[in-house]
Amino acid sequence: MAGKRKYIHEHAEPKDVQLHIQTACLWEATARKVGNVHRYADFAGTTYLDFTLSAAAVAKPLDRAMYGWPFGRVLLDAVKETRRVCGQNTNLGILLLLLPLLYCDENHYAIPRFIAKLDLDTTKDVFEAIRIAHPGGLGDAAEQDVNQEPTVTLSEAMKLAADRDRIAKQYATGFADVFEFGVPAFLAAFAKFGRIESAVIECQLKWLAAFPDSLIARKNDGAVADDVQRRAAAVLNVGGLDTPEGRRAGVELDAHLRSDGNKLNPGTTADLVTACLFVALRDDKVKPADPFRWAVPDWL
């Protein structure tokens, strides 16, 4: 469990951490990504306002990680604050991804060692937080089910879930997908477009094309998630956001993902994108004041 300590590096003011958390969450929620809630598209029971309120609510609890507050305590507080302000789970995956990034700061090579030191009490807190958040399609697990008392460390529990959950896989691999795939994809898109929104959308499409979305798989099955992966790859294959054909294919993909309520909502991908945005902000690769709006007439 993390011990008490001062800020990890002296130049990082607490307001910067909170600003980066809020900005990453708001950028992700605001960008017109396919199949997700955004400022022009709500779900029946979840609105864009829910995500903006959640971004405001969790920044202060998460900032406590920079003071060395216990991992499980920080997660529980953030989940409870989310419940308090919007009454539902909008950000459990985001919280699970941001916390190791906060504790280890810019030294992402320290993440595996940090996770390995989290003890059984931390697992109990994490399981309680998951039960409170009650994410969609959770179901039962053959080993270390979150509805039961855990008997292993968090690292071991995440390894057991890594083959069915992309967020758990980050814990098992030192966040390799985030640092080696997601952040470079976002930064390359920002360099190309010069707009945060289009960079977020392209980053999402590349995630969807590369990896089946875990939330879609839980709510449906692996074959459905694989089908969405193929459809996202097809959007990129005809040019993605760079061409009228690619944008038209993206609009069609969005319509497909919204065709059955929110059962095809790529929520895990959205969480992973948020983690990438936070890393880019924290590492000063982008700034909150960078141009956001992607002004094209043929997108969502």
PDB file of C-alpha atoms in Angstrom:
ATOM      1  CA  MET A   1       0.000   0.000   0.000  1.00  0.00           C
ATOM      2  CA  ALA A   2       1.283   3.456  -0.826  1.00  0.00           C
ATOM      3  CA  GLY A   3       2.908   5.228   2.083  1.00  0.00           C
ATOM      4  CA  LYS A   4       2.694   8.875   3.040  1.00  0.00           C
ATOM      5  CA  ARG A   5       4.829  11.166   0.956  1.00  0.00           C
ATOM      6  CA  LYS A   6       5.041  14.674  -0.432  1.00  0.00           C
ATOM      7  CA  TYR A   7       4.255  15.551  -4.010  1.00  0.00           C
ATOM      8  CA  ILE A   8       6.137  13.257  -6.335  1.00  0.00           C
ATOM      9  CA  HIS A   9       7.898  16.107  -8.073  1.00  0.00           C
ATOM     10  CA  GLU A  10       8.159  19.600  -6.685  1.00  0.00           C
ATOM     11  CA  HIS A  11       6.978  21.563  -9.694  1.00  0.00           C
ATOM     12  CA  ALA A  12       3.617  19.722  -9.837  1.00  0.00           C
ATOM     13  CA  GLU A  13       1.056  21.907  -8.106  1.00  0.00           C
ATOM     14  CA  PRO A  14      -2.105  20.199  -6.860  1.00  0.00           C
ATOM     15  CA  LYS A  15      -4.231  22.431  -9.088  1.00  0.00           C
ATOM     16  CA  ASP A  16      -2.351  21.079 -12.149  1.00  0.00           C
ATOM     17  CA  VAL A  17      -3.236  17.498 -11.247  1.00  0.00           C
ATOM     18  CA  GLN A  18      -6.896  18.319 -10.745  1.00  0.00           C
ATOM     19  CA  LEU A  19      -6.975  20.386 -13.930  1.00  0.00           C
ATOM     20  CA  HIS A  20      -5.449  17.554 -15.959  1.00  0.00           C
ATOM     21  CA  ILE A  21      -7.909  15.025 -14.528  1.00  0.00           C
ATOM     22  CA  GLN A  22     -10.896  17.242 -15.274  1.00  0.00           C
ATOM     23  CA  THR A  23      -9.641  18.256 -18.711  1.00  0.00           C
ATOM     24  CA  ALA A  24      -8.988  14.659 -19.785  1.00  0.00           C
ATOM     25  CA  CYS A  25     -12.451  13.574 -18.630  1.00  0.00           C
ATOM     26  CA  LEU A  26     -14.177  16.541 -20.277  1.00  0.00           C
ATOM     27  CA  TRP A  27     -12.276  16.236 -23.555  1.00  0.00           C
ATOM     28  CA  GLU A  28     -13.221  12.565 -23.797  1.00  0.00           C
ATOM     29  CA  ALA A  29     -16.870  13.144 -22.924  1.00  0.00           C
ATOM     30  CA  THR A  30     -17.254  16.177 -25.199  1.00  0.00           C
ATOM     31  CA  ALA A  31     -15.628  14.795 -28.362  1.00  0.00           C
ATOM     32  CA  ARG A  32     -18.144  13.348 -30.836  1.00  0.00           C
ATOM     33  CA  LYS A  33     -16.918   9.758 -30.647  1.00  0.00           C
ATOM     34  CA  VAL A  34     -18.842   6.920 -32.236  1.00  0.00           C
ATOM     35  CA  GLY A  35     -21.297   5.109 -29.984  1.00  0.00           C
ATOM     36  CA  ASN A  36     -20.557   7.117 -26.805  1.00  0.00           C
ATOM     37  CA  VAL A  37     -22.396   9.866 -24.978  1.00  0.00           C
ATOM     38  CA  HIS A  38     -21.183  13.296 -26.094  1.00  0.00           C
ATOM     39  CA  ARG A  39     -22.510  16.832 -26.029  1.00  0.00           C
ATOM     40  CA  TYR A  40     -24.974  16.126 -28.859  1.00  0.00           C
ATOM     41  CA  ALA A  41     -25.916  12.553 -27.914  1.00  0.00           C
ATOM     42  CA  ASP A  42     -27.271  11.164 -24.631  1.00  0.00           C
ATOM     43  CA  PHE A  43     -28.333   7.668 -23.637  1.00  0.00           C
ATOM     44  CA  ALA A  44     -31.762   7.049 -22.160  1.00  0.00           C
ATOM     45  CA  GLY A  45     -30.460   6.927 -18.593  1.00  0.00           C
ATOM     46  CA  THR A  46     -27.088   8.661 -18.901  1.00  0.00           C
ATOM     47  CA  THR A  47     -26.481  12.164 -20.185  1.00  0.00           C
ATOM     48  CA  TYR A  48     -23.566  14.361 -21.115  1.00  0.00           C
ATOM     49  CA  LEU A  49     -24.227  16.340 -17.930  1.00  0.00           C
ATOM     50  CA  ASP A  50     -23.641  13.183 -15.871  1.00  0.00           C
ATOM     51  CA  PHE A  51     -20.119  12.924 -17.303  1.00  0.00           C
ATOM     52  CA  THR A  52     -19.333  16.605 -16.740  1.00  0.00           C
ATOM     53  CA  LEU A  53     -20.531  16.416 -13.144  1.00  0.00           C
ATOM     54  CA  SER A  54     -18.454  13.283 -12.628  1.00  0.00           C
ATOM     55  CA  ALA A  55     -15.336  15.011 -13.960  1.00  0.00           C
ATOM     56  CA  ALA A  56     -15.818  17.795 -11.434  1.00  0.00           C
ATOM     57  CA  ALA A  57     -16.571  15.398  -8.573  1.00  0.00           C
ATOM     58  CA  VAL A  58     -13.577  13.068  -8.821  1.00  0.00           C
ATOM     59  CA  ALA A  59     -10.710  15.498  -9.398  1.00  0.00           C
ATOM     60  CA  LYS A  60     -10.250  16.304  -5.706  1.00  0.00           C
ATOM     61  CA  PRO A  61     -10.444  12.682  -4.445  1.00  0.00           C
ATOM     62  CA  LEU A  62      -7.989  11.537  -7.108  1.00  0.00           C
ATOM     63  CA  ASP A  63      -5.620  14.376  -6.304  1.00  0.00           C
ATOM     64  CA  ARG A  64      -5.148  12.773  -2.867  1.00  0.00           C
ATOM     65  CA  ALA A  65      -3.077  10.095  -4.557  1.00  0.00           C
ATOM     66  CA  MET A  66      -0.369  12.735  -4.915  1.00  0.00           C
ATOM     67  CA  TYR A  67      -0.280  12.950  -1.117  1.00  0.00           C
ATOM     68  CA  GLY A  68       0.129   9.198  -0.786  1.00  0.00           C
ATOM     69  CA  TRP A  69      -3.383   8.412   0.436  1.00  0.00           C
ATOM     70  CA  PRO A  70      -4.087   4.646   0.227  1.00  0.00           C
ATOM     71  CA  PHE A  71      -5.059   3.455  -3.242  1.00  0.00           C
ATOM     72  CA  GLY A  72      -8.259   1.739  -2.147  1.00  0.00           C
ATOM     73  CA  ARG A  73      -9.393   4.697  -0.049  1.00  0.00           C
ATOM     74  CA  VAL A  74      -8.911   7.094  -2.952  1.00  0.00           C
ATOM     75  CA  LEU A  75     -10.838   4.839  -5.325  1.00  0.00           C
ATOM     76  CA  LEU A  76     -13.703   4.365  -2.871  1.00  0.00           C
ATOM     77  CA  ASP A  77     -13.979   8.102  -2.220  1.00  0.00           C
ATOM     78  CA  ALA A  78     -14.028   8.877  -5.948  1.00  0.00           C
ATOM     79  CA  VAL A  79     -16.665   6.225  -6.679  1.00  0.00           C
ATOM     80  CA  LYS A  80     -18.835   7.482  -3.819  1.00  0.00           C
ATOM     81  CA  GLU A  81     -18.503  11.090  -5.014  1.00  0.00           C
ATOM     82  CA  THR A  82     -19.579  10.006  -8.490  1.00  0.00           C
ATOM     83  CA  ARG A  83     -22.632   8.270  -7.028  1.00  0.00           C
ATOM     84  CA  ARG A  84     -23.425  11.349  -4.981  1.00  0.00           C
ATOM     85  CA  VAL A  85     -23.437  13.779  -7.896  1.00  0.00           C
ATOM     86  CA  CYS A  86     -25.019  11.694 -10.660  1.00  0.00           C
ATOM     87  CA  GLY A  87     -26.368   8.534  -9.046  1.00  0.00           C
ATOM     88  CA  GLN A  88     -24.683   6.038 -11.356  1.00  0.00           C
ATOM     89  CA  ASN A  89     -21.387   4.693 -12.686  1.00  0.00           C
ATOM     90  CA  THR A  90     -19.904   6.962 -15.309  1.00  0.00           C
ATOM     91  CA  ASN A  91     -16.213   6.547 -14.594  1.00  0.00           C
ATOM     92  CA  LEU A  92     -15.127   3.377 -12.733  1.00  0.00           C
ATOM     93  CA  GLY A  93     -12.823   2.368 -15.581  1.00  0.00           C
ATOM     94  CA  ILE A  94     -11.366   5.857 -15.769  1.00  0.00           C
ATOM     95  CA  LEU A  95     -10.662   5.849 -12.033  1.00  0.00           C
ATOM     96  CA  LEU A  96      -8.967   2.452 -12.161  1.00  0.00           C
ATOM     97  CA  LEU A  97      -6.753   3.647 -15.016  1.00  0.00           C
ATOM     98  CA  LEU A  98      -5.873   7.068 -13.646  1.00  0.00           C
ATOM     99  CA  LEU A  99      -4.871   5.955 -10.167  1.00  0.00           C
ATOM    100  CA  PRO A 100      -1.648   4.059 -11.029  1.00  0.00           C
ATOM    101  CA  LEU A 101      -0.737   6.923 -13.379  1.00  0.00           C
ATOM    102  CA  LEU A 102      -1.136   9.373 -10.525  1.00  0.00           C
ATOM    103  CA  TYR A 103       0.801   7.357  -7.954  1.00  0.00           C
ATOM    104  CA  CYS A 104       3.704   6.723 -10.329  1.00  0.00           C
ATOM    105  CA  ASP A 105       3.625  10.136 -12.011  1.00  0.00           C
ATOM    106  CA  GLU A 106       5.873  10.378 -15.084  1.00  0.00           C
ATOM    107  CA  ASN A 107       7.823   7.225 -14.218  1.00  0.00           C
ATOM    108  CA  HIS A 108       5.546   4.737 -15.931  1.00  0.00           C
ATOM    109  CA  TYR A 109       8.202   2.051 -15.570  1.00  0.00           C
ATOM    110  CA  ALA A 110       7.383   2.086 -11.852  1.00  0.00           C
ATOM    111  CA  ILE A 111       3.765   1.053 -12.432  1.00  0.00           C
ATOM    112  CA  PRO A 112       4.341  -2.744 -12.310  1.00  0.00           C
ATOM    113  CA  ARG A 113       6.289  -2.439  -9.050  1.00  0.00           C
ATOM    114  CA  PHE A 114       3.656  -0.173  -7.556  1.00  0.00           C
ATOM    115  CA  ILE A 115       0.794  -2.509  -8.492  1.00  0.00           C
ATOM    116  CA  ALA A 116       2.715  -5.526  -7.190  1.00  0.00           C
ATOM    117  CA  LYS A 117       2.945  -3.898  -3.743  1.00  0.00           C
ATOM    118  CA  LEU A 118      -0.815  -3.338  -3.363  1.00  0.00           C
ATOM    119  CA  ASP A 119      -2.043  -5.723  -0.692  1.00  0.00           C
ATOM    120  CA  LEU A 120      -5.174  -7.753   0.045  1.00  0.00           C
ATOM    121  CA  ASP A 121      -6.792  -4.832   1.888  1.00  0.00           C
ATOM    122  CA  THR A 122      -6.491  -2.824  -1.335  1.00  0.00           C
ATOM    123  CA  THR A 123      -8.217  -5.619  -3.255  1.00  0.00           C
ATOM    124  CA  LYS A 124     -11.076  -5.528  -0.741  1.00  0.00           C
ATOM    125  CA  ASP A 125     -11.469  -1.773  -1.236  1.00  0.00           C
ATOM    126  CA  VAL A 126     -11.359  -2.135  -5.028  1.00  0.00           C
ATOM    127  CA  PHE A 127     -13.978  -4.910  -4.979  1.00  0.00           C
ATOM    128  CA  GLU A 128     -16.207  -2.752  -2.773  1.00  0.00           C
ATOM    129  CA  ALA A 129     -15.791   0.184  -5.169  1.00  0.00           C
ATOM    130  CA  ILE A 130     -16.739  -2.041  -8.109  1.00  0.00           C
ATOM    131  CA  ARG A 131     -19.837  -3.260  -6.271  1.00  0.00           C
ATOM    132  CA  ILE A 132     -20.867   0.325  -5.518  1.00  0.00           C
ATOM    133  CA  ALA A 133     -20.300   1.417  -9.130  1.00  0.00           C
ATOM    134  CA  HIS A 134     -22.032  -1.719 -10.447  1.00  0.00           C
ATOM    135  CA  PRO A 135     -20.678  -1.529 -14.014  1.00  0.00           C
ATOM    136  CA  GLY A 136     -22.785  -2.843 -16.867  1.00  0.00           C
ATOM    137  CA  GLY A 137     -22.506  -6.491 -17.869  1.00  0.00           C
ATOM    138  CA  LEU A 138     -20.420  -7.386 -14.821  1.00  0.00           C
ATOM    139  CA  GLY A 139     -21.807 -10.914 -14.372  1.00  0.00           C
ATOM    140  CA  ASP A 140     -20.005 -13.588 -12.355  1.00  0.00           C
ATOM    141  CA  ALA A 141     -16.394 -14.728 -12.455  1.00  0.00           C
ATOM    142  CA  ALA A 142     -15.092 -18.240 -11.878  1.00  0.00           C
ATOM    143  CA  GLU A 143     -12.300 -16.937  -9.632  1.00  0.00           C
ATOM    144  CA  GLN A 144     -12.164 -13.878  -7.358  1.00  0.00           C
ATOM    145  CA  ASP A 145     -15.698 -12.722  -8.160  1.00  0.00           C
ATOM    146  CA  VAL A 146     -16.152  -9.133  -6.971  1.00  0.00           C
ATOM    147  CA  ASN A 147     -19.352 -10.150  -5.175  1.00  0.00           C
ATOM    148  CA  GLN A 148     -17.278 -12.384  -2.890  1.00  0.00           C
ATOM    149  CA  GLU A 149     -14.520 -11.627  -0.385  1.00  0.00           C
ATOM    150  CA  PRO A 150     -11.178 -11.557  -2.246  1.00  0.00           C
ATOM    151  CA  THR A 151      -8.280 -13.774  -1.186  1.00  0.00           C
ATOM    152  CA  VAL A 152      -5.535 -12.431  -3.469  1.00  0.00           C
ATOM    153  CA  THR A 153      -3.670  -9.183  -4.067  1.00  0.00           C
ATOM    154  CA  LEU A 154      -4.942  -6.682  -6.615  1.00  0.00           C
ATOM    155  CA  SER A 155      -2.182  -7.634  -9.040  1.00  0.00           C
ATOM    156  CA  GLU A 156      -3.249 -11.276  -8.905  1.00  0.00           C
ATOM    157  CA  ALA A 157      -6.934 -10.403  -9.265  1.00  0.00           C
ATOM    158  CA  MET A 158      -6.265  -8.232 -12.302  1.00  0.00           C
ATOM    159  CA  LYS A 159      -4.176 -10.960 -13.931  1.00  0.00           C
ATOM    160  CA  LEU A 160      -7.113 -13.354 -13.548  1.00  0.00           C
ATOM    161  CA  ALA A 161      -9.380 -10.866 -15.349  1.00  0.00           C
ATOM    162  CA  ALA A 162      -6.864  -9.689 -17.971  1.00  0.00           C
ATOM    163  CA  ASP A 163      -8.103 -12.008 -20.722  1.00  0.00           C
ATOM    164  CA  ARG A 164     -11.640 -10.596 -20.546  1.00  0.00           C
ATOM    165  CA  ASP A 165     -11.113  -6.988 -19.493  1.00  0.00           C
ATOM    166  CA  ARG A 166      -8.804  -4.492 -21.208  1.00  0.00           C
ATOM    167  CA  ILE A 167      -8.476  -2.349 -18.092  1.00  0.00           C
ATOM    168  CA  ALA A 168      -7.393  -5.325 -16.000  1.00  0.00           C
ATOM    169  CA  LYS A 169      -4.918  -6.112 -18.765  1.00  0.00           C
ATOM    170  CA  GLN A 170      -3.246  -2.749 -18.222  1.00  0.00           C
ATOM    171  CA  TYR A 171      -2.588  -3.739 -14.618  1.00  0.00           C
ATOM    172  CA  ALA A 172      -1.096  -7.028 -15.801  1.00  0.00           C
ATOM    173  CA  THR A 173       1.137  -5.444 -18.460  1.00  0.00           C
ATOM    174  CA  GLY A 174       2.334  -2.197 -16.892  1.00  0.00           C
ATOM    175  CA  PHE A 175      -0.125  -0.127 -18.973  1.00  0.00           C
ATOM    176  CA  ALA A 176       1.661  -1.153 -22.160  1.00  0.00           C
ATOM    177  CA  ASP A 177      -1.343  -0.463 -24.400  1.00  0.00           C
ATOM    178  CA  VAL A 178      -1.705   3.059 -23.030  1.00  0.00           C
ATOM    179  CA  PHE A 179       1.943   4.056 -23.423  1.00  0.00           C
ATOM    180  CA  GLU A 180       2.894   2.103 -26.542  1.00  0.00           C
ATOM    181  CA  PHE A 181      -0.339   2.371 -28.526  1.00  0.00           C
ATOM    182  CA  GLY A 182      -2.897   4.864 -27.241  1.00  0.00           C
ATOM    183  CA  VAL A 183      -0.825   7.912 -26.349  1.00  0.00           C
ATOM    184  CA  PRO A 184       1.192   7.787 -29.610  1.00  0.00           C
ATOM    185  CA  ALA A 185      -2.052   7.385 -31.590  1.00  0.00           C
ATOM    186  CA  PHE A 186      -3.586  10.438 -29.952  1.00  0.00           C
ATOM    187  CA  LEU A 187      -0.490  12.609 -30.319  1.00  0.00           C
ATOM    188  CA  ALA A 188      -0.030  11.613 -33.969  1.00  0.00           C
ATOM    189  CA  ALA A 189      -3.648  12.546 -34.661  1.00  0.00           C
ATOM    190  CA  PHE A 190      -3.264  15.879 -32.865  1.00  0.00           C
ATOM    191  CA  ALA A 191      -0.141  16.651 -34.887  1.00  0.00           C
ATOM    192  CA  LYS A 192      -2.105  15.902 -38.056  1.00  0.00           C
ATOM    193  CA  PHE A 193      -5.367  17.719 -37.300  1.00  0.00           C
ATOM    194  CA  GLY A 194      -4.305  20.415 -34.847  1.00  0.00           C
ATOM    195  CA  ARG A 195      -7.600  19.886 -33.010  1.00  0.00           C
ATOM    196  CA  ILE A 196      -8.185  17.943 -29.811  1.00  0.00           C
ATOM    197  CA  GLU A 197     -11.630  16.684 -30.792  1.00  0.00           C
ATOM    198  CA  SER A 198     -10.583  15.039 -34.050  1.00  0.00           C
ATOM    199  CA  ALA A 199      -7.504  13.592 -32.320  1.00  0.00           C
ATOM    200  CA  VAL A 200      -9.733  12.053 -29.643  1.00  0.00           C
ATOM    201  CA  ILE A 201     -12.080  10.595 -32.262  1.00  0.00           C
ATOM    202  CA  GLU A 202      -9.262   9.120 -34.341  1.00  0.00           C
ATOM    203  CA  CYS A 203      -7.641   7.708 -31.209  1.00  0.00           C
ATOM    204  CA  GLN A 204     -10.952   6.030 -30.321  1.00  0.00           C
ATOM    205  CA  LEU A 205     -11.332   4.542 -33.805  1.00  0.00           C
ATOM    206  CA  LYS A 206      -7.796   3.151 -33.675  1.00  0.00           C
ATOM    207  CA  TRP A 207      -8.430   1.577 -30.273  1.00  0.00           C
ATOM    208  CA  LEU A 208     -11.675   0.028 -31.556  1.00  0.00           C
ATOM    209  CA  ALA A 209      -9.956  -1.295 -34.676  1.00  0.00           C
ATOM    210  CA  ALA A 210      -7.053  -2.766 -32.705  1.00  0.00           C
ATOM    211  CA  PHE A 211      -8.835  -4.337 -29.717  1.00  0.00           C
ATOM    212  CA  PRO A 212     -12.359  -5.670 -29.068  1.00  0.00           C
ATOM    213  CA  ASP A 213     -14.130  -3.462 -26.543  1.00  0.00           C
ATOM    214  CA  SER A 214     -14.486  -5.250 -23.180  1.00  0.00           C
ATOM    215  CA  LEU A 215     -17.780  -3.580 -22.236  1.00  0.00           C
ATOM    216  CA  ILE A 216     -19.376  -4.583 -25.544  1.00  0.00           C
ATOM    217  CA  ALA A 217     -18.142  -8.134 -24.997  1.00  0.00           C
ATOM    218  CA  ARG A 218     -19.567  -8.248 -21.445  1.00  0.00           C
ATOM    219  CA  LYS A 219     -22.951  -6.878 -22.464  1.00  0.00           C
ATOM    220  CA  ASN A 220     -23.211  -9.071 -25.556  1.00  0.00           C
ATOM    221  CA  ASP A 221     -20.499 -11.608 -26.343  1.00  0.00           C
ATOM    222  CA  GLY A 222     -17.074 -11.836 -27.898  1.00  0.00           C
ATOM    223  CA  ALA A 223     -18.414 -12.261 -31.425  1.00  0.00           C
ATOM    224  CA  VAL A 224     -20.304  -8.965 -31.212  1.00  0.00           C
ATOM    225  CA  ALA A 225     -17.208  -7.159 -29.929  1.00  0.00           C
ATOM    226  CA  ASP A 226     -15.174  -8.697 -32.755  1.00  0.00           C
ATOM    227  CA  ASP A 227     -17.743  -7.457 -35.271  1.00  0.00           C
ATOM    228  CA  VAL A 228     -17.454  -3.899 -33.937  1.00  0.00           C
ATOM    229  CA  GLN A 229     -13.675  -4.206 -34.194  1.00  0.00           C
ATOM    230  CA  ARG A 230     -13.979  -5.176 -37.874  1.00  0.00           C
ATOM    231  CA  ARG A 231     -16.375  -2.304 -38.574  1.00  0.00           C
ATOM    232  CA  ALA A 232     -13.985   0.205 -36.977  1.00  0.00           C
ATOM    233  CA  ALA A 233     -11.101  -1.170 -39.036  1.00  0.00           C
ATOM    234  CA  ALA A 234     -13.245  -0.762 -42.150  1.00  0.00           C
ATOM    235  CA  VAL A 235     -13.743   2.941 -41.304  1.00  0.00           C
ATOM    236  CA  LEU A 236      -9.982   3.435 -41.135  1.00  0.00           C
ATOM    237  CA  ASN A 237      -9.425   1.403 -44.283  1.00  0.00           C
ATOM    238  CA  VAL A 238     -11.444   3.907 -46.339  1.00  0.00           C
ATOM    239  CA  GLY A 239      -9.579   6.889 -44.910  1.00  0.00           C
ATOM    240  CA  GLY A 240     -11.073   7.444 -41.475  1.00  0.00           C
ATOM    241  CA  LEU A 241     -11.502  11.102 -40.596  1.00  0.00           C
ATOM    242  CA  ASP A 242      -9.248  12.170 -43.480  1.00  0.00           C
ATOM    243  CA  THR A 243     -11.706  11.370 -46.286  1.00  0.00           C
ATOM    244  CA  PRO A 244     -15.409  11.901 -47.020  1.00  0.00           C
ATOM    245  CA  GLU A 245     -15.747   8.127 -47.481  1.00  0.00           C
ATOM    246  CA  GLY A 246     -14.137   7.467 -44.104  1.00  0.00           C
ATOM    247  CA  ARG A 247     -16.285  10.035 -42.329  1.00  0.00           C
ATOM    248  CA  ARG A 248     -19.405   8.587 -43.964  1.00  0.00           C
ATOM    249  CA  ALA A 249     -18.387   5.123 -42.784  1.00  0.00           C
ATOM    250  CA  GLY A 250     -17.804   6.524 -39.290  1.00  0.00           C
ATOM    251  CA  VAL A 251     -21.296   8.034 -39.208  1.00  0.00           C
ATOM    252  CA  GLU A 252     -22.699   4.652 -40.259  1.00  0.00           C
ATOM    253  CA  LEU A 253     -20.702   2.928 -37.501  1.00  0.00           C
ATOM    254  CA  ASP A 254     -22.091   5.399 -34.969  1.00  0.00           C
ATOM    255  CA  ALA A 255     -25.650   4.614 -36.090  1.00  0.00           C
ATOM    256  CA  HIS A 256     -24.959   0.881 -35.741  1.00  0.00           C
ATOM    257  CA  LEU A 257     -23.546   1.298 -32.234  1.00  0.00           C
ATOM    258  CA  ARG A 258     -26.673   3.238 -31.187  1.00  0.00           C
ATOM    259  CA  SER A 259     -29.138   0.840 -32.840  1.00  0.00           C
ATOM    260  CA  ASP A 260     -29.893  -1.195 -29.696  1.00  0.00           C
ATOM    261  CA  GLY A 261     -29.962   1.204 -26.790  1.00  0.00           C
ATOM    262  CA  ASN A 262     -26.463   1.423 -25.358  1.00  0.00           C
ATOM    263  CA  LYS A 263     -25.647  -2.289 -25.544  1.00  0.00           C
ATOM    264  CA  LEU A 264     -22.955  -1.518 -28.121  1.00  0.00           C
ATOM    265  CA  ASN A 265     -21.493   1.425 -26.230  1.00  0.00           C
ATOM    266  CA  PRO A 266     -17.672   1.098 -26.452  1.00  0.00           C
ATOM    267  CA  GLY A 267     -17.230   2.211 -22.862  1.00  0.00           C
ATOM    268  CA  THR A 268     -13.953   0.481 -22.082  1.00  0.00           C
ATOM    269  CA  THR A 269     -12.371   2.152 -25.092  1.00  0.00           C
ATOM    270  CA  ALA A 270     -13.623   5.517 -23.832  1.00  0.00           C
ATOM    271  CA  ASP A 271     -11.930   4.895 -20.471  1.00  0.00           C
ATOM    272  CA  LEU A 272      -8.652   3.977 -22.159  1.00  0.00           C
ATOM    273  CA  VAL A 273      -8.809   7.103 -24.325  1.00  0.00           C
ATOM    274  CA  THR A 274      -9.263   9.211 -21.186  1.00  0.00           C
ATOM    275  CA  ALA A 275      -6.122   7.701 -19.681  1.00  0.00           C
ATOM    276  CA  CYS A 276      -4.207   8.596 -22.847  1.00  0.00           C
ATOM    277  CA  LEU A 277      -5.455  12.187 -22.686  1.00  0.00           C
ATOM    278  CA  PHE A 278      -4.386  12.479 -19.070  1.00  0.00           C
ATOM    279  CA  VAL A 279      -0.879  11.214 -19.863  1.00  0.00           C
ATOM    280  CA  ALA A 280      -0.567  13.658 -22.771  1.00  0.00           C
ATOM    281  CA  LEU A 281      -1.664  16.553 -20.542  1.00  0.00           C
ATOM    282  CA  ARG A 282       0.523  15.498 -17.621  1.00  0.00           C
ATOM    283  CA  ASP A 283       3.570  15.180 -19.868  1.00  0.00           C
ATOM    284  CA  ASP A 284       2.896  18.626 -21.374  1.00  0.00           C
ATOM    285  CA  LYS A 285       2.391  17.234 -24.885  1.00  0.00           C
ATOM    286  CA  VAL A 286      -0.932  19.067 -25.117  1.00  0.00           C
ATOM    287  CA  LYS A 287      -2.483  21.864 -23.086  1.00  0.00           C
ATOM    288  CA  PRO A 288      -6.034  22.569 -21.880  1.00  0.00           C
ATOM    289  CA  ALA A 289      -6.075  25.724 -24.031  1.00  0.00           C
ATOM    290  CA  ASP A 290      -5.253  23.880 -27.280  1.00  0.00           C
ATOM    291  CA  PRO A 291      -7.897  24.204 -30.040  1.00  0.00           C
ATOM    292  CA  PHE A 292     -10.672  21.695 -29.472  1.00  0.00           C
ATOM    293  CA  ARG A 293     -13.541  21.941 -31.952  1.00  0.00           C
ATOM    294  CA  TRP A 294     -13.240  19.911 -35.179  1.00  0.00           C
ATOM    295  CA  ALA A 295     -15.381  21.851 -37.644  1.00  0.00           C
ATOM    296  CA  VAL A 296     -16.500  19.572 -40.477  1.00  0.00           C
ATOM    297  CA  PRO A 297     -20.026  19.475 -41.938  1.00  0.00           C
ATOM    298  CA  ASP A 298     -20.250  15.695 -42.429  1.00  0.00           C
ATOM    299  CA  TRP A 299     -19.592  14.286 -38.961  1.00  0.00           C
ATOM    300  CA  LEU A 300     -21.837  13.505 -36.001  1.00  0.00           C
TER     301      LEU A 300
END
